[in-house]
Every structure is written in C-alpha cells, then in structure tokens.
JSON list of C-alpha atoms in Angstrom, two decimals:
[
{"chain": "A", "resi": 1, "resn": "MET", "atom": "CA", "xyz": [0.00, 0.00, 0.00]},
{"chain": "A", "resi": 2, "resn": "GLU", "atom": "CA", "xyz": [1.14, 3.51, -0.79]},
{"chain": "A", "resi": 3, "resn": "ILE", "atom": "CA", "xyz": [0.41, 7.00, 0.51]},
{"chain": "A", "resi": 4, "resn": "THR", "atom": "CA", "xyz": [0.95, 10.10, -1.58]},
{"chain": "A", "resi": 5, "resn": "ARG", "atom": "CA", "xyz": [1.01, 13.60, -0.11]},
{"chain": "A", "resi": 6, "resn": "ALA", "atom": "CA", "xyz": [0.93, 17.09, -1.60]},
{"chain": "A", "resi": 7, "resn": "THR", "atom": "CA", "xyz": [-0.14, 20.60, -0.64]},
{"chain": "A", "resi": 8, "resn": "THR", "atom": "CA", "xyz": [-2.77, 20.67, -3.42]},
{"chain": "A", "resi": 9, "resn": "VAL", "atom": "CA", "xyz": [-5.08, 18.13, -5.03]},
{"chain": "A", "resi": 10, "resn": "THR", "atom": "CA", "xyz": [-3.40, 18.73, -8.39]},
{"chain": "A", "resi": 11, "resn": "GLY", "atom": "CA", "xyz": [-0.03, 18.11, -6.80]},
{"chain": "A", "resi": 12, "resn": "LEU", "atom": "CA", "xyz": [-1.04, 14.55, -5.95]},
{"chain": "A", "resi": 13, "resn": "LYS", "atom": "CA", "xyz": [-0.83, 13.67, -9.65]},
{"chain": "A", "resi": 14, "resn": "THR", "atom": "CA", "xyz": [2.94, 14.19, -9.74]},
{"chain": "A", "resi": 15, "resn": "ALA", "atom": "CA", "xyz": [3.97, 13.58, -6.12]},
{"chain": "A", "resi": 16, "resn": "THR", "atom": "CA", "xyz": [6.09, 10.55, -5.31]},
{"chain": "A", "resi": 17, "resn": "PRO", "atom": "CA", "xyz": [4.15, 7.84, -3.45]},
{"chain": "A", "resi": 18, "resn": "LYS", "atom": "CA", "xyz": [5.57, 6.24, -0.33]},
{"chain": "A", "resi": 19, "resn": "VAL", "atom": "CA", "xyz": [5.17, 2.50, 0.23]},
{"chain": "A", "resi": 20, "resn": "VAL", "atom": "CA", "xyz": [3.84, 2.13, 3.77]},
{"chain": "A", "resi": 21, "resn": "TRP", "atom": "CA", "xyz": [3.05, -1.59, 3.87]},
{"chain": "A", "resi": 22, "resn": "THR", "atom": "CA", "xyz": [3.71, -4.88, 2.11]},
{"chain": "A", "resi": 23, "resn": "ASP", "atom": "CA", "xyz": [2.78, -8.28, 3.49]},
{"chain": "A", "resi": 24, "resn": "SER", "atom": "CA", "xyz": [3.76, -11.84, 2.59]},
{"chain": "A", "resi": 25, "resn": "THR", "atom": "CA", "xyz": [1.60, -13.50, 5.25]},
{"chain": "A", "resi": 26, "resn": "SER", "atom": "CA", "xyz": [-0.47, -16.01, 3.30]},
{"chain": "A", "resi": 27, "resn": "THR", "atom": "CA", "xyz": [-3.83, -15.11, 4.88]},
{"chain": "A", "resi": 28, "resn": "ARG", "atom": "CA", "xyz": [-3.53, -11.42, 4.00]},
{"chain": "A", "resi": 29, "resn": "CYS", "atom": "CA", "xyz": [-0.94, -11.23, 1.24]},
{"chain": "A", "resi": 30, "resn": "CYS", "atom": "CA", "xyz": [-3.11, -10.52, -1.72]},
{"chain": "A", "resi": 31, "resn": "ASN", "atom": "CA", "xyz": [-6.14, -8.78, -3.22]},
{"chain": "A", "resi": 32, "resn": "VAL", "atom": "CA", "xyz": [-5.43, -5.72, -1.10]},
{"chain": "A", "resi": 33, "resn": "TRP", "atom": "CA", "xyz": [-8.41, -3.37, -1.37]},
{"chain": "A", "resi": 34, "resn": "ALA", "atom": "CA", "xyz": [-9.86, -0.15, -0.07]},
{"chain": "A", "resi": 35, "resn": "PRO", "atom": "CA", "xyz": [-7.19, 1.32, 2.21]},
{"chain": "A", "resi": 36, "resn": "GLU", "atom": "CA", "xyz": [-8.13, 4.39, 4.22]},
{"chain": "A", "resi": 37, "resn": "ILE", "atom": "CA", "xyz": [-6.54, 6.26, 7.09]},
{"chain": "A", "resi": 38, "resn": "HIS", "atom": "CA", "xyz": [-8.26, 7.51, 10.24]},
{"chain": "A", "resi": 39, "resn": "LYS", "atom": "CA", "xyz": [-6.96, 9.36, 13.28]},
{"chain": "A", "resi": 40, "resn": "ILE", "atom": "CA", "xyz": [-8.28, 7.85, 16.49]},
{"chain": "A", "resi": 41, "resn": "GLY", "atom": "CA", "xyz": [-7.07, 9.59, 19.59]},
{"chain": "A", "resi": 42, "resn": "SER", "atom": "CA", "xyz": [-3.57, 10.80, 18.78]},
{"chain": "A", "resi": 43, "resn": "THR", "atom": "CA", "xyz": [-2.69, 7.89, 16.47]},
{"chain": "A", "resi": 44, "resn": "TRP", "atom": "CA", "xyz": [-3.29, 7.26, 12.78]},
{"chain": "A", "resi": 45, "resn": "TYR", "atom": "CA", "xyz": [-4.60, 3.86, 11.69]},
{"chain": "A", "resi": 46, "resn": "LEU", "atom": "CA", "xyz": [-4.84, 2.38, 8.20]},
{"chain": "A", "resi": 47, "resn": "TYR", "atom": "CA", "xyz": [-7.84, 0.12, 7.58]},
{"chain": "A", "resi": 48, "resn": "TYR", "atom": "CA", "xyz": [-7.86, -2.17, 4.55]},
{"chain": "A", "resi": 49, "resn": "THR", "atom": "CA", "xyz": [-9.16, -5.41, 3.05]},
{"chain": "A", "resi": 50, "resn": "ALA", "atom": "CA", "xyz": [-6.93, -8.34, 2.11]},
{"chain": "A", "resi": 51, "resn": "GLY", "atom": "CA", "xyz": [-6.99, -12.11, 1.69]},
{"chain": "A", "resi": 52, "resn": "GLN", "atom": "CA", "xyz": [-5.40, -15.01, -0.10]},
{"chain": "A", "resi": 53, "resn": "SER", "atom": "CA", "xyz": [-4.28, -15.08, -3.70]},
{"chain": "A", "resi": 54, "resn": "ALA", "atom": "CA", "xyz": [-6.72, -17.59, -5.18]},
{"chain": "A", "resi": 55, "resn": "ASP", "atom": "CA", "xyz": [-9.99, -17.04, -3.33]},
{"chain": "A", "resi": 56, "resn": "LEU", "atom": "CA", "xyz": [-11.86, -13.74, -2.95]},
{"chain": "A", "resi": 57, "resn": "GLY", "atom": "CA", "xyz": [-14.14, -15.51, -0.51]},
{"chain": "A", "resi": 58, "resn": "LEU", "atom": "CA", "xyz": [-11.36, -15.18, 2.06]},
{"chain": "A", "resi": 59, "resn": "GLN", "atom": "CA", "xyz": [-11.29, -11.37, 2.10]},
{"chain": "A", "resi": 60, "resn": "ARG", "atom": "CA", "xyz": [-11.16, -9.91, 5.61]},
{"chain": "A", "resi": 61, "resn": "SER", "atom": "CA", "xyz": [-10.76, -6.47, 7.22]},
{"chain": "A", "resi": 62, "resn": "HIS", "atom": "CA", "xyz": [-7.41, -5.56, 8.79]},
{"chain": "A", "resi": 63, "resn": "VAL", "atom": "CA", "xyz": [-5.80, -2.56, 10.46]},
{"chain": "A", "resi": 64, "resn": "LEU", "atom": "CA", "xyz": [-2.28, -1.14, 10.66]},
{"chain": "A", "resi": 65, "resn": "GLN", "atom": "CA", "xyz": [-1.15, 1.16, 13.45]},
{"chain": "A", "resi": 66, "resn": "GLY", "atom": "CA", "xyz": [0.79, 4.26, 12.53]},
{"chain": "A", "resi": 67, "resn": "GLY", "atom": "CA", "xyz": [2.07, 7.25, 14.44]},
{"chain": "A", "resi": 68, "resn": "SER", "atom": "CA", "xyz": [1.16, 10.85, 15.13]},
{"chain": "A", "resi": 69, "resn": "THR", "atom": "CA", "xyz": [1.07, 11.80, 11.42]},
{"chain": "A", "resi": 70, "resn": "PRO", "atom": "CA", "xyz": [-0.23, 9.90, 8.38]},
{"chain": "A", "resi": 71, "resn": "TRP", "atom": "CA", "xyz": [3.31, 9.89, 6.96]},
{"chain": "A", "resi": 72, "resn": "ASP", "atom": "CA", "xyz": [4.82, 7.87, 9.82]},
{"chain": "A", "resi": 73, "resn": "SER", "atom": "CA", "xyz": [5.65, 4.17, 9.52]},
{"chain": "A", "resi": 74, "resn": "TYR", "atom": "CA", "xyz": [2.95, 1.53, 10.04]},
{"chain": "A", "resi": 75, "resn": "SER", "atom": "CA", "xyz": [2.93, -1.90, 11.65]},
{"chain": "A", "resi": 76, "resn": "TYR", "atom": "CA", "xyz": [0.36, -4.66, 11.45]},
{"chain": "A", "resi": 77, "resn": "LYS", "atom": "CA", "xyz": [-2.10, -4.57, 14.36]},
{"chain": "A", "resi": 78, "resn": "THR", "atom": "CA", "xyz": [-4.84, -7.16, 13.83]},
{"chain": "A", "resi": 79, "resn": "GLN", "atom": "CA", "xyz": [-7.80, -8.47, 11.85]},
{"chain": "A", "resi": 80, "resn": "LEU", "atom": "CA", "xyz": [-11.07, -6.69, 12.64]},
{"chain": "A", "resi": 81, "resn": "LYS", "atom": "CA", "xyz": [-13.50, -9.29, 14.02]},
{"chain": "A", "resi": 82, "resn": "ALA", "atom": "CA", "xyz": [-17.09, -8.76, 15.11]},
{"chain": "A", "resi": 83, "resn": "THR", "atom": "CA", "xyz": [-17.73, -10.77, 18.27]},
{"chain": "A", "resi": 84, "resn": "ASN", "atom": "CA", "xyz": [-20.80, -12.47, 16.81]},
{"chain": "A", "resi": 85, "resn": "ALA", "atom": "CA", "xyz": [-19.21, -13.23, 13.41]},
{"chain": "A", "resi": 86, "resn": "PRO", "atom": "CA", "xyz": [-15.45, -13.40, 14.01]},
{"chain": "A", "resi": 87, "resn": "ASP", "atom": "CA", "xyz": [-14.49, -14.95, 10.69]},
{"chain": "A", "resi": 88, "resn": "ALA", "atom": "CA", "xyz": [-17.11, -13.53, 8.34]},
{"chain": "A", "resi": 89, "resn": "TRP", "atom": "CA", "xyz": [-16.23, -12.19, 4.88]},
{"chain": "A", "resi": 90, "resn": "SER", "atom": "CA", "xyz": [-15.61, -8.49, 5.39]},
{"chain": "A", "resi": 91, "resn": "ILE", "atom": "CA", "xyz": [-14.54, -5.70, 3.02]},
{"chain": "A", "resi": 92, "resn": "ASP", "atom": "CA", "xyz": [-14.47, -1.90, 2.65]},
{"chain": "A", "resi": 93, "resn": "GLY", "atom": "CA", "xyz": [-14.40, -1.01, 6.32]},
{"chain": "A", "resi": 94, "resn": "THR", "atom": "CA", "xyz": [-14.60, 2.59, 7.49]},
{"chain": "A", "resi": 95, "resn": "VAL", "atom": "CA", "xyz": [-14.95, 4.45, 10.79]},
{"chain": "A", "resi": 96, "resn": "LEU", "atom": "CA", "xyz": [-18.13, 6.34, 11.72]},
{"chain": "A", "resi": 97, "resn": "THR", "atom": "CA", "xyz": [-18.20, 8.65, 14.74]},
{"chain": "A", "resi": 98, "resn": "VAL", "atom": "CA", "xyz": [-21.46, 9.54, 16.49]},
{"chain": "A", "resi": 99, "resn": "SER", "atom": "CA", "xyz": [-21.54, 11.49, 19.78]},
{"chain": "A", "resi": 100, "resn": "GLY", "atom": "CA", "xyz": [-17.90, 10.69, 20.43]},
{"chain": "A", "resi": 101, "resn": "ALA", "atom": "CA", "xyz": [-18.30, 6.93, 19.93]},
{"chain": "A", "resi": 102, "resn": "ASN", "atom": "CA", "xyz": [-16.69, 5.09, 17.01]},
{"chain": "A", "resi": 103, "resn": "TYR", "atom": "CA", "xyz": [-18.30, 2.42, 14.86]},
{"chain": "A", "resi": 104, "resn": "PHE", "atom": "CA", "xyz": [-16.84, 0.19, 12.16]},
{"chain": "A", "resi": 105, "resn": "VAL", "atom": "CA", "xyz": [-19.06, 0.04, 9.07]},
{"chain": "A", "resi": 106, "resn": "PHE", "atom": "CA", "xyz": [-18.28, -2.56, 6.41]},
{"chain": "A", "resi": 107, "resn": "SER", "atom": "CA", "xyz": [-19.70, -4.83, 3.74]},
{"chain": "A", "resi": 108, "resn": "SER", "atom": "CA", "xyz": [-20.49, -8.49, 4.38]},
{"chain": "A", "resi": 109, "resn": "PHE", "atom": "CA", "xyz": [-23.08, -11.08, 3.41]},
{"chain": "A", "resi": 110, "resn": "ASN", "atom": "CA", "xyz": [-26.36, -11.38, 5.29]},
{"chain": "A", "resi": 111, "resn": "ASP", "atom": "CA", "xyz": [-28.13, -14.65, 6.07]},
{"chain": "A", "resi": 112, "resn": "ALA", "atom": "CA", "xyz": [-29.85, -14.56, 2.68]},
{"chain": "A", "resi": 113, "resn": "GLY", "atom": "CA", "xyz": [-26.53, -14.25, 0.85]},
{"chain": "A", "resi": 114, "resn": "LEU", "atom": "CA", "xyz": [-26.93, -10.58, -0.09]},
{"chain": "A", "resi": 115, "resn": "GLN", "atom": "CA", "xyz": [-23.88, -8.33, 0.11]},
{"chain": "A", "resi": 116, "resn": "SER", "atom": "CA", "xyz": [-25.01, -5.82, 2.73]},
{"chain": "A", "resi": 117, "resn": "LEU", "atom": "CA", "xyz": [-23.73, -3.16, 5.10]},
{"chain": "A", "resi": 118, "resn": "TYR", "atom": "CA", "xyz": [-23.00, -4.02, 8.72]},
{"chain": "A", "resi": 119, "resn": "ILE", "atom": "CA", "xyz": [-22.04, -1.86, 11.68]},
{"chain": "A", "resi": 120, "resn": "ALA", "atom": "CA", "xyz": [-20.21, -2.75, 14.90]},
{"chain": "A", "resi": 121, "resn": "PRO", "atom": "CA", "xyz": [-19.23, -0.59, 17.89]},
{"chain": "A", "resi": 122, "resn": "MET", "atom": "CA", "xyz": [-15.50, -0.13, 18.42]},
{"chain": "A", "resi": 123, "resn": "THR", "atom": "CA", "xyz": [-14.10, -0.45, 21.94]},
{"chain": "A", "resi": 124, "resn": "ASN", "atom": "CA", "xyz": [-10.82, 0.90, 20.59]},
{"chain": "A", "resi": 125, "resn": "ALA", "atom": "CA", "xyz": [-9.27, 1.44, 17.16]},
{"chain": "A", "resi": 126, "resn": "TYR", "atom": "CA", "xyz": [-8.81, -2.27, 16.54]},
{"chain": "A", "resi": 127, "resn": "THR", "atom": "CA", "xyz": [-11.45, -4.11, 18.61]},
{"chain": "A", "resi": 128, "resn": "LEU", "atom": "CA", "xyz": [-15.09, -4.59, 17.60]},
{"chain": "A", "resi": 129, "resn": "GLY", "atom": "CA", "xyz": [-18.23, -5.56, 19.43]},
{"chain": "A", "resi": 130, "resn": "ALA", "atom": "CA", "xyz": [-21.16, -7.40, 17.86]},
{"chain": "A", "resi": 131, "resn": "ARG", "atom": "CA", "xyz": [-22.15, -6.52, 14.31]},
{"chain": "A", "resi": 132, "resn": "SER", "atom": "CA", "xyz": [-25.67, -5.48, 13.28]},
{"chain": "A", "resi": 133, "resn": "LEU", "atom": "CA", "xyz": [-27.23, -5.41, 9.83]},
{"chain": "A", "resi": 134, "resn": "LEU", "atom": "CA", "xyz": [-27.55, -1.81, 8.65]},
{"chain": "A", "resi": 135, "resn": "SER", "atom": "CA", "xyz": [-28.56, -1.89, 4.96]},
{"chain": "A", "resi": 136, "resn": "THR", "atom": "CA", "xyz": [-29.58, -4.62, 2.52]},
{"chain": "A", "resi": 137, "resn": "PRO", "atom": "CA", "xyz": [-29.69, -4.18, -1.28]},
{"chain": "A", "resi": 138, "resn": "THR", "atom": "CA", "xyz": [-33.34, -4.57, -2.23]},
{"chain": "A", "resi": 139, "resn": "ALA", "atom": "CA", "xyz": [-34.20, -1.55, -4.40]},
{"chain": "A", "resi": 140, "resn": "SER", "atom": "CA", "xyz": [-33.89, -1.80, -8.18]},
{"chain": "A", "resi": 141, "resn": "TRP", "atom": "CA", "xyz": [-30.94, 0.62, -8.27]},
{"chain": "A", "resi": 142, "resn": "GLU", "atom": "CA", "xyz": [-29.07, -1.54, -5.74]},
{"chain": "A", "resi": 143, "resn": "THR", "atom": "CA", "xyz": [-29.42, -4.84, -7.60]},
{"chain": "A", "resi": 144, "resn": "VAL", "atom": "CA", "xyz": [-28.22, -4.26, -11.18]},
{"chain": "A", "resi": 145, "resn": "GLY", "atom": "CA", "xyz": [-25.91, -7.14, -12.12]},
{"chain": "A", "resi": 146, "resn": "SER", "atom": "CA", "xyz": [-25.92, -8.36, -8.53]},
{"chain": "A", "resi": 147, "resn": "PRO", "atom": "CA", "xyz": [-27.38, -7.07, -5.26]},
{"chain": "A", "resi": 148, "resn": "VAL", "atom": "CA", "xyz": [-24.58, -5.07, -3.60]},
{"chain": "A", "resi": 149, "resn": "ASN", "atom": "CA", "xyz": [-24.08, -2.56, -0.79]},
{"chain": "A", "resi": 150, "resn": "GLU", "atom": "CA", "xyz": [-20.38, -1.79, -0.19]},
{"chain": "A", "resi": 151, "resn": "GLY", "atom": "CA", "xyz": [-17.86, 1.03, 0.24]},
{"chain": "A", "resi": 152, "resn": "PRO", "atom": "CA", "xyz": [-19.53, 2.98, 3.09]},
{"chain": "A", "resi": 153, "resn": "GLN", "atom": "CA", "xyz": [-18.22, 6.47, 3.87]},
{"chain": "A", "resi": 154, "resn": "ALA", "atom": "CA", "xyz": [-19.24, 8.91, 6.61]},
{"chain": "A", "resi": 155, "resn": "LEU", "atom": "CA", "xyz": [-20.21, 12.51, 5.93]},
{"chain": "A", "resi": 156, "resn": "TYR", "atom": "CA", "xyz": [-20.87, 15.12, 8.63]},
{"chain": "A", "resi": 157, "resn": "LYS", "atom": "CA", "xyz": [-22.55, 18.39, 7.62]},
{"chain": "A", "resi": 158, "resn": "ASN", "atom": "CA", "xyz": [-24.44, 21.05, 9.57]},
{"chain": "A", "resi": 159, "resn": "GLY", "atom": "CA", "xyz": [-25.07, 18.68, 12.45]},
{"chain": "A", "resi": 160, "resn": "ALA", "atom": "CA", "xyz": [-26.38, 15.89, 10.21]},
{"chain": "A", "resi": 161, "resn": "ILE", "atom": "CA", "xyz": [-24.69, 12.50, 9.83]},
{"chain": "A", "resi": 162, "resn": "TYR", "atom": "CA", "xyz": [-24.75, 10.49, 6.62]},
{"chain": "A", "resi": 163, "resn": "LEU", "atom": "CA", "xyz": [-23.27, 7.32, 5.20]},
{"chain": "A", "resi": 164, "resn": "THR", "atom": "CA", "xyz": [-22.80, 7.06, 1.47]},
{"chain": "A", "resi": 165, "resn": "PHE", "atom": "CA", "xyz": [-22.30, 3.62, -0.05]},
{"chain": "A", "resi": 166, "resn": "SER", "atom": "CA", "xyz": [-21.80, 1.96, -3.42]},
{"chain": "A", "resi": 167, "resn": "ALA", "atom": "CA", "xyz": [-24.69, -0.02, -4.87]},
{"chain": "A", "resi": 168, "resn": "SER", "atom": "CA", "xyz": [-25.13, -2.63, -7.65]},
{"chain": "A", "resi": 169, "resn": "TYR", "atom": "CA", "xyz": [-22.38, -4.70, -9.28]},
{"chain": "A", "resi": 170, "resn": "CYS", "atom": "CA", "xyz": [-19.18, -2.78, -9.99]},
{"chain": "A", "resi": 171, "resn": "TRP", "atom": "CA", "xyz": [-18.86, -4.41, -13.43]},
{"chain": "A", "resi": 172, "resn": "THR", "atom": "CA", "xyz": [-21.92, -2.45, -14.62]},
{"chain": "A", "resi": 173, "resn": "SER", "atom": "CA", "xyz": [-22.40, 1.21, -15.49]},
{"chain": "A", "resi": 174, "resn": "SER", "atom": "CA", "xyz": [-25.20, 1.22, -12.89]},
{"chain": "A", "resi": 175, "resn": "TYR", "atom": "CA", "xyz": [-22.68, 1.08, -10.06]},
{"chain": "A", "resi": 176, "resn": "SER", "atom": "CA", "xyz": [-23.62, 4.23, -8.15]},
{"chain": "A", "resi": 177, "resn": "LEU", "atom": "CA", "xyz": [-23.81, 5.91, -4.76]},
{"chain": "A", "resi": 178, "resn": "GLY", "atom": "CA", "xyz": [-26.66, 5.59, -2.29]},
{"chain": "A", "resi": 179, "resn": "LEU", "atom": "CA", "xyz": [-27.21, 7.52, 0.93]},
{"chain": "A", "resi": 180, "resn": "LEU", "atom": "CA", "xyz": [-28.14, 6.66, 4.50]},
{"chain": "A", "resi": 181, "resn": "LYS", "atom": "CA", "xyz": [-29.14, 9.50, 6.83]},
{"chain": "A", "resi": 182, "resn": "TYR", "atom": "CA", "xyz": [-28.98, 9.07, 10.59]},
{"chain": "A", "resi": 183, "resn": "ASN", "atom": "CA", "xyz": [-32.22, 10.15, 12.26]},
{"chain": "A", "resi": 184, "resn": "GLY", "atom": "CA", "xyz": [-31.18, 9.70, 15.87]},
{"chain": "A", "resi": 185, "resn": "GLY", "atom": "CA", "xyz": [-31.67, 6.73, 18.17]},
{"chain": "A", "resi": 186, "resn": "THR", "atom": "CA", "xyz": [-29.60, 3.58, 18.38]},
{"chain": "A", "resi": 187, "resn": "VAL", "atom": "CA", "xyz": [-26.76, 4.01, 15.89]},
{"chain": "A", "resi": 188, "resn": "THR", "atom": "CA", "xyz": [-26.50, 0.27, 15.18]},
{"chain": "A", "resi": 189, "resn": "SER", "atom": "CA", "xyz": [-30.22, -0.10, 14.40]},
{"chain": "A", "resi": 190, "resn": "ALA", "atom": "CA", "xyz": [-31.25, 0.02, 10.73]},
{"chain": "A", "resi": 191, "resn": "SER", "atom": "CA", "xyz": [-34.48, 1.74, 11.79]},
{"chain": "A", "resi": 192, "resn": "SER", "atom": "CA", "xyz": [-32.42, 4.78, 12.87]},
{"chain": "A", "resi": 193, "resn": "TRP", "atom": "CA", "xyz": [-31.36, 5.41, 9.29]},
{"chain": "A", "resi": 194, "resn": "THR", "atom": "CA", "xyz": [-33.24, 6.46, 6.13]},
{"chain": "A", "resi": 195, "resn": "LYS", "atom": "CA", "xyz": [-32.04, 5.22, 2.76]},
{"chain": "A", "resi": 196, "resn": "SER", "atom": "CA", "xyz": [-32.28, 7.12, -0.54]},
{"chain": "A", "resi": 197, "resn": "GLY", "atom": "CA", "xyz": [-30.70, 6.80, -3.94]},
{"chain": "A", "resi": 198, "resn": "PRO", "atom": "CA", "xyz": [-29.13, 6.68, -6.25]},
{"chain": "A", "resi": 199, "resn": "VAL", "atom": "CA", "xyz": [-27.63, 10.08, -5.43]},
{"chain": "A", "resi": 200, "resn": "PHE", "atom": "CA", "xyz": [-24.60, 9.94, -7.77]},
{"chain": "A", "resi": 201, "resn": "THR", "atom": "CA", "xyz": [-24.55, 8.05, -11.07]},
{"chain": "A", "resi": 202, "resn": "SER", "atom": "CA", "xyz": [-22.66, 7.71, -14.38]},
{"chain": "A", "resi": 203, "resn": "ALA", "atom": "CA", "xyz": [-22.27, 11.02, -16.24]},
{"chain": "A", "resi": 204, "resn": "ASN", "atom": "CA", "xyz": [-20.00, 12.97, -18.58]},
{"chain": "A", "resi": 205, "resn": "GLY", "atom": "CA", "xyz": [-18.18, 9.90, -19.84]},
{"chain": "A", "resi": 206, "resn": "HIS", "atom": "CA", "xyz": [-17.38, 8.62, -16.34]},
{"chain": "A", "resi": 207, "resn": "TYR", "atom": "CA", "xyz": [-19.14, 5.32, -15.69]},
{"chain": "A", "resi": 208, "resn": "GLY", "atom": "CA", "xyz": [-19.81, 3.39, -12.51]},
{"chain": "A", "resi": 209, "resn": "PRO", "atom": "CA", "xyz": [-18.77, 6.04, -9.98]},
{"chain": "A", "resi": 210, "resn": "GLY", "atom": "CA", "xyz": [-18.26, 4.44, -6.61]},
{"chain": "A", "resi": 211, "resn": "HIS", "atom": "CA", "xyz": [-16.37, 3.86, -3.38]},
{"chain": "A", "resi": 212, "resn": "ASN", "atom": "CA", "xyz": [-16.12, 7.51, -2.66]},
{"chain": "A", "resi": 213, "resn": "GLY", "atom": "CA", "xyz": [-14.61, 9.54, 0.13]},
{"chain": "A", "resi": 214, "resn": "PHE", "atom": "CA", "xyz": [-14.93, 13.08, 1.49]},
{"chain": "A", "resi": 215, "resn": "PHE", "atom": "CA", "xyz": [-12.43, 15.70, 2.55]},
{"chain": "A", "resi": 216, "resn": "THR", "atom": "CA", "xyz": [-12.57, 19.42, 3.31]},
{"chain": "A", "resi": 217, "resn": "SER", "atom": "CA", "xyz": [-10.52, 22.37, 2.15]},
{"chain": "A", "resi": 218, "resn": "PRO", "atom": "CA", "xyz": [-7.88, 23.71, 4.58]},
{"chain": "A", "resi": 219, "resn": "ASP", "atom": "CA", "xyz": [-10.20, 26.56, 5.57]},
{"chain": "A", "resi": 220, "resn": "GLY", "atom": "CA", "xyz": [-13.01, 24.09, 6.25]},
{"chain": "A", "resi": 221, "resn": "GLN", "atom": "CA", "xyz": [-15.41, 25.89, 3.93]},
{"chain": "A", "resi": 222, "resn": "THR", "atom": "CA", "xyz": [-15.62, 23.45, 1.01]},
{"chain": "A", "resi": 223, "resn": "THR", "atom": "CA", "xyz": [-16.36, 19.72, 1.06]},
{"chain": "A", "resi": 224, "resn": "TYR", "atom": "CA", "xyz": [-14.93, 17.62, -1.76]},
{"chain": "A", "resi": 225, "resn": "LEU", "atom": "CA", "xyz": [-16.11, 14.30, -3.13]},
{"chain": "A", "resi": 226, "resn": "VAL", "atom": "CA", "xyz": [-13.45, 11.84, -4.28]},
{"chain": "A", "resi": 227, "resn": "TYR", "atom": "CA", "xyz": [-14.41, 8.65, -6.11]},
{"chain": "A", "resi": 228, "resn": "HIS", "atom": "CA", "xyz": [-13.34, 6.25, -8.82]},
{"chain": "A", "resi": 229, "resn": "ALA", "atom": "CA", "xyz": [-14.95, 5.64, -12.21]},
{"chain": "A", "resi": 230, "resn": "THR", "atom": "CA", "xyz": [-14.07, 4.22, -15.62]},
{"chain": "A", "resi": 231, "resn": "SER", "atom": "CA", "xyz": [-14.34, 5.40, -19.21]},
{"chain": "A", "resi": 232, "resn": "ASN", "atom": "CA", "xyz": [-15.69, 1.95, -20.16]},
{"chain": "A", "resi": 233, "resn": "SER", "atom": "CA", "xyz": [-19.37, 2.59, -20.93]},
{"chain": "A", "resi": 234, "resn": "ALA", "atom": "CA", "xyz": [-20.23, -0.95, -19.81]},
{"chain": "A", "resi": 235, "resn": "GLY", "atom": "CA", "xyz": [-18.70, -0.31, -16.40]},
{"chain": "A", "resi": 236, "resn": "ALA", "atom": "CA", "xyz": [-15.58, -1.94, -15.02]},
{"chain": "A", "resi": 237, "resn": "CYS", "atom": "CA", "xyz": [-14.07, -3.01, -11.73]},
{"chain": "A", "resi": 238, "resn": "ASP", "atom": "CA", "xyz": [-10.43, -3.25, -12.74]},
{"chain": "A", "resi": 239, "resn": "GLY", "atom": "CA", "xyz": [-7.34, -1.17, -13.41]},
{"chain": "A", "resi": 240, "resn": "SER", "atom": "CA", "xyz": [-9.16, 0.95, -15.99]},
{"chain": "A", "resi": 241, "resn": "ARG", "atom": "CA", "xyz": [-10.66, 2.94, -13.12]},
{"chain": "A", "resi": 242, "resn": "TYR", "atom": "CA", "xyz": [-9.24, 6.32, -12.19]},
{"chain": "A", "resi": 243, "resn": "THR", "atom": "CA", "xyz": [-9.73, 8.81, -9.37]},
{"chain": "A", "resi": 244, "resn": "LEU", "atom": "CA", "xyz": [-11.79, 11.99, -9.68]},
{"chain": "A", "resi": 245, "resn": "VAL", "atom": "CA", "xyz": [-12.34, 14.89, -7.30]},
{"chain": "A", "resi": 246, "resn": "GLN", "atom": "CA", "xyz": [-15.05, 17.55, -7.37]},
{"chain": "A", "resi": 247, "resn": "PRO", "atom": "CA", "xyz": [-16.69, 20.00, -4.96]},
{"chain": "A", "resi": 248, "resn": "LEU", "atom": "CA", "xyz": [-19.78, 18.78, -3.14]},
{"chain": "A", "resi": 249, "resn": "TYR", "atom": "CA", "xyz": [-22.69, 21.20, -2.90]},
{"chain": "A", "resi": 250, "resn": "PHE", "atom": "CA", "xyz": [-25.55, 21.13, -0.41]},
{"chain": "A", "resi": 251, "resn": "HIS", "atom": "CA", "xyz": [-29.17, 22.19, -0.72]},
{"chain": "A", "resi": 252, "resn": "THR", "atom": "CA", "xyz": [-30.58, 24.62, 1.81]},
{"chain": "A", "resi": 253, "resn": "ASP", "atom": "CA", "xyz": [-32.18, 21.74, 3.68]},
{"chain": "A", "resi": 254, "resn": "GLY", "atom": "CA", "xyz": [-28.76, 20.15, 4.18]}
]
C-alpha cells in the first residue's frame, strides 16, 4: 500500500508515493483493497481489506497502526473481528463517529446471501463488538448485475450524519452511490437510518462512480467528493478505473 502527499489536489498527480506496507503473510498477502486512514485519539490507523491469492471468498478487514502523522511508519495490528461473526467475509471497512463513539461500518453477506452493510461498535481502534445489519440491497438501483451494498463512507454536515455507499455490481455502469441519513436513536439499528438513492450516477463519460470519500478544504469551507470511475461505458471493476475529485454542494435543507 502507498500514501501520496501534496499541498494541493493537483499536486497529488505528480507527487512521489511512499510505500507504507507490504505483506507476505499467506492469509492477507493478496487482493489488497480499499485502504483508508483515520486518526483515532492521537494515532493514525490504516484500515484495509486483504486475503489469499486464489480465493476472494477469504477477504477480511485488517488494520495497521501508525504514528502521530499519516506519513509515519505503520505496523500490522490485527484483523477486525465482530464478536458475533469473528471470521465472516468483510470488506471496505470505514470508521463512523457519532456522539464521540466510534463504529466500524463494512460490507459483508447477510443470512440470505446478499452483500449488505454491517455496523459494529469499536471499543478501541482495533477491537469490535457485535455486528448489526444496517442496509440490505433490495431496491432496483441496488441490484443491477448483482445485489450489492459496499464502500460505506461517513459525511458530517451542519449537524447531520450520513453514510454514502456503493450499490449494484461494480462491473456495470449502474454502479452508483446511495445515501443513508442518521435520524437519531440507536446508531446500530437500521431503523435509525433512512435510505435514498441513487444520489450519484454515471455522467460525462465517467461510468460506474463508486467507493467515494470526502475531505474538506484547509479553511473548512468546502467539502470535496473523491471517487473512482471508468471510461468503459459498460462499467468496469479493474485497473481501468481512475480517481476523480469535485466539490460537493448542499441544498438549503442540508
């Protein structure tokens, strides 16, 4: 895994990446996906998905521990395991913070075999409690090619809390972003969230936009949306994808 840093978004295109982690351990050597860094307390952690070379069914969520800056060195900490499903397939994990408490939100399969979103409370940066089902792909825009909810990302704006996520099969141009809005109540209960979508779809020659992230300008005034897409009009989930960044605008109602 690599981290690239620059003082501007444009500068990232030419900056030299730094390799922060490689791993030859057979259970997590390969198919490394979806790395993201989060500061918890005074320490940066890198969450990612990895598994074995020949079987994507063995993908699991892992975490590296870093230092006081994202640019410090990292060491392997542990596999993220929900107490009630310690060895479940798990990808695309992210950290959600509500009222000072952290939650790990990730994609896994529900009892019906649908790739869904789950949430688990975090007792620290690398230990999970029991997981709860948060969102299941049942709407038509979530089931193109295959029923999928994956790639959750937290967004905090004007006191509201949201989770975006990627829906439908990534090998289709219908891969798109959905939205969950937190309405208060028990964070781990699906009934505390309202789903809508799709809220971001293929456009302007960029197909299958998904697995997004958010960041703010240094002055905190502008929120940016970062995501990947492909120029393949049929959609693609391979190396043809590229990263795009654009400002995110909000309606008066938030």
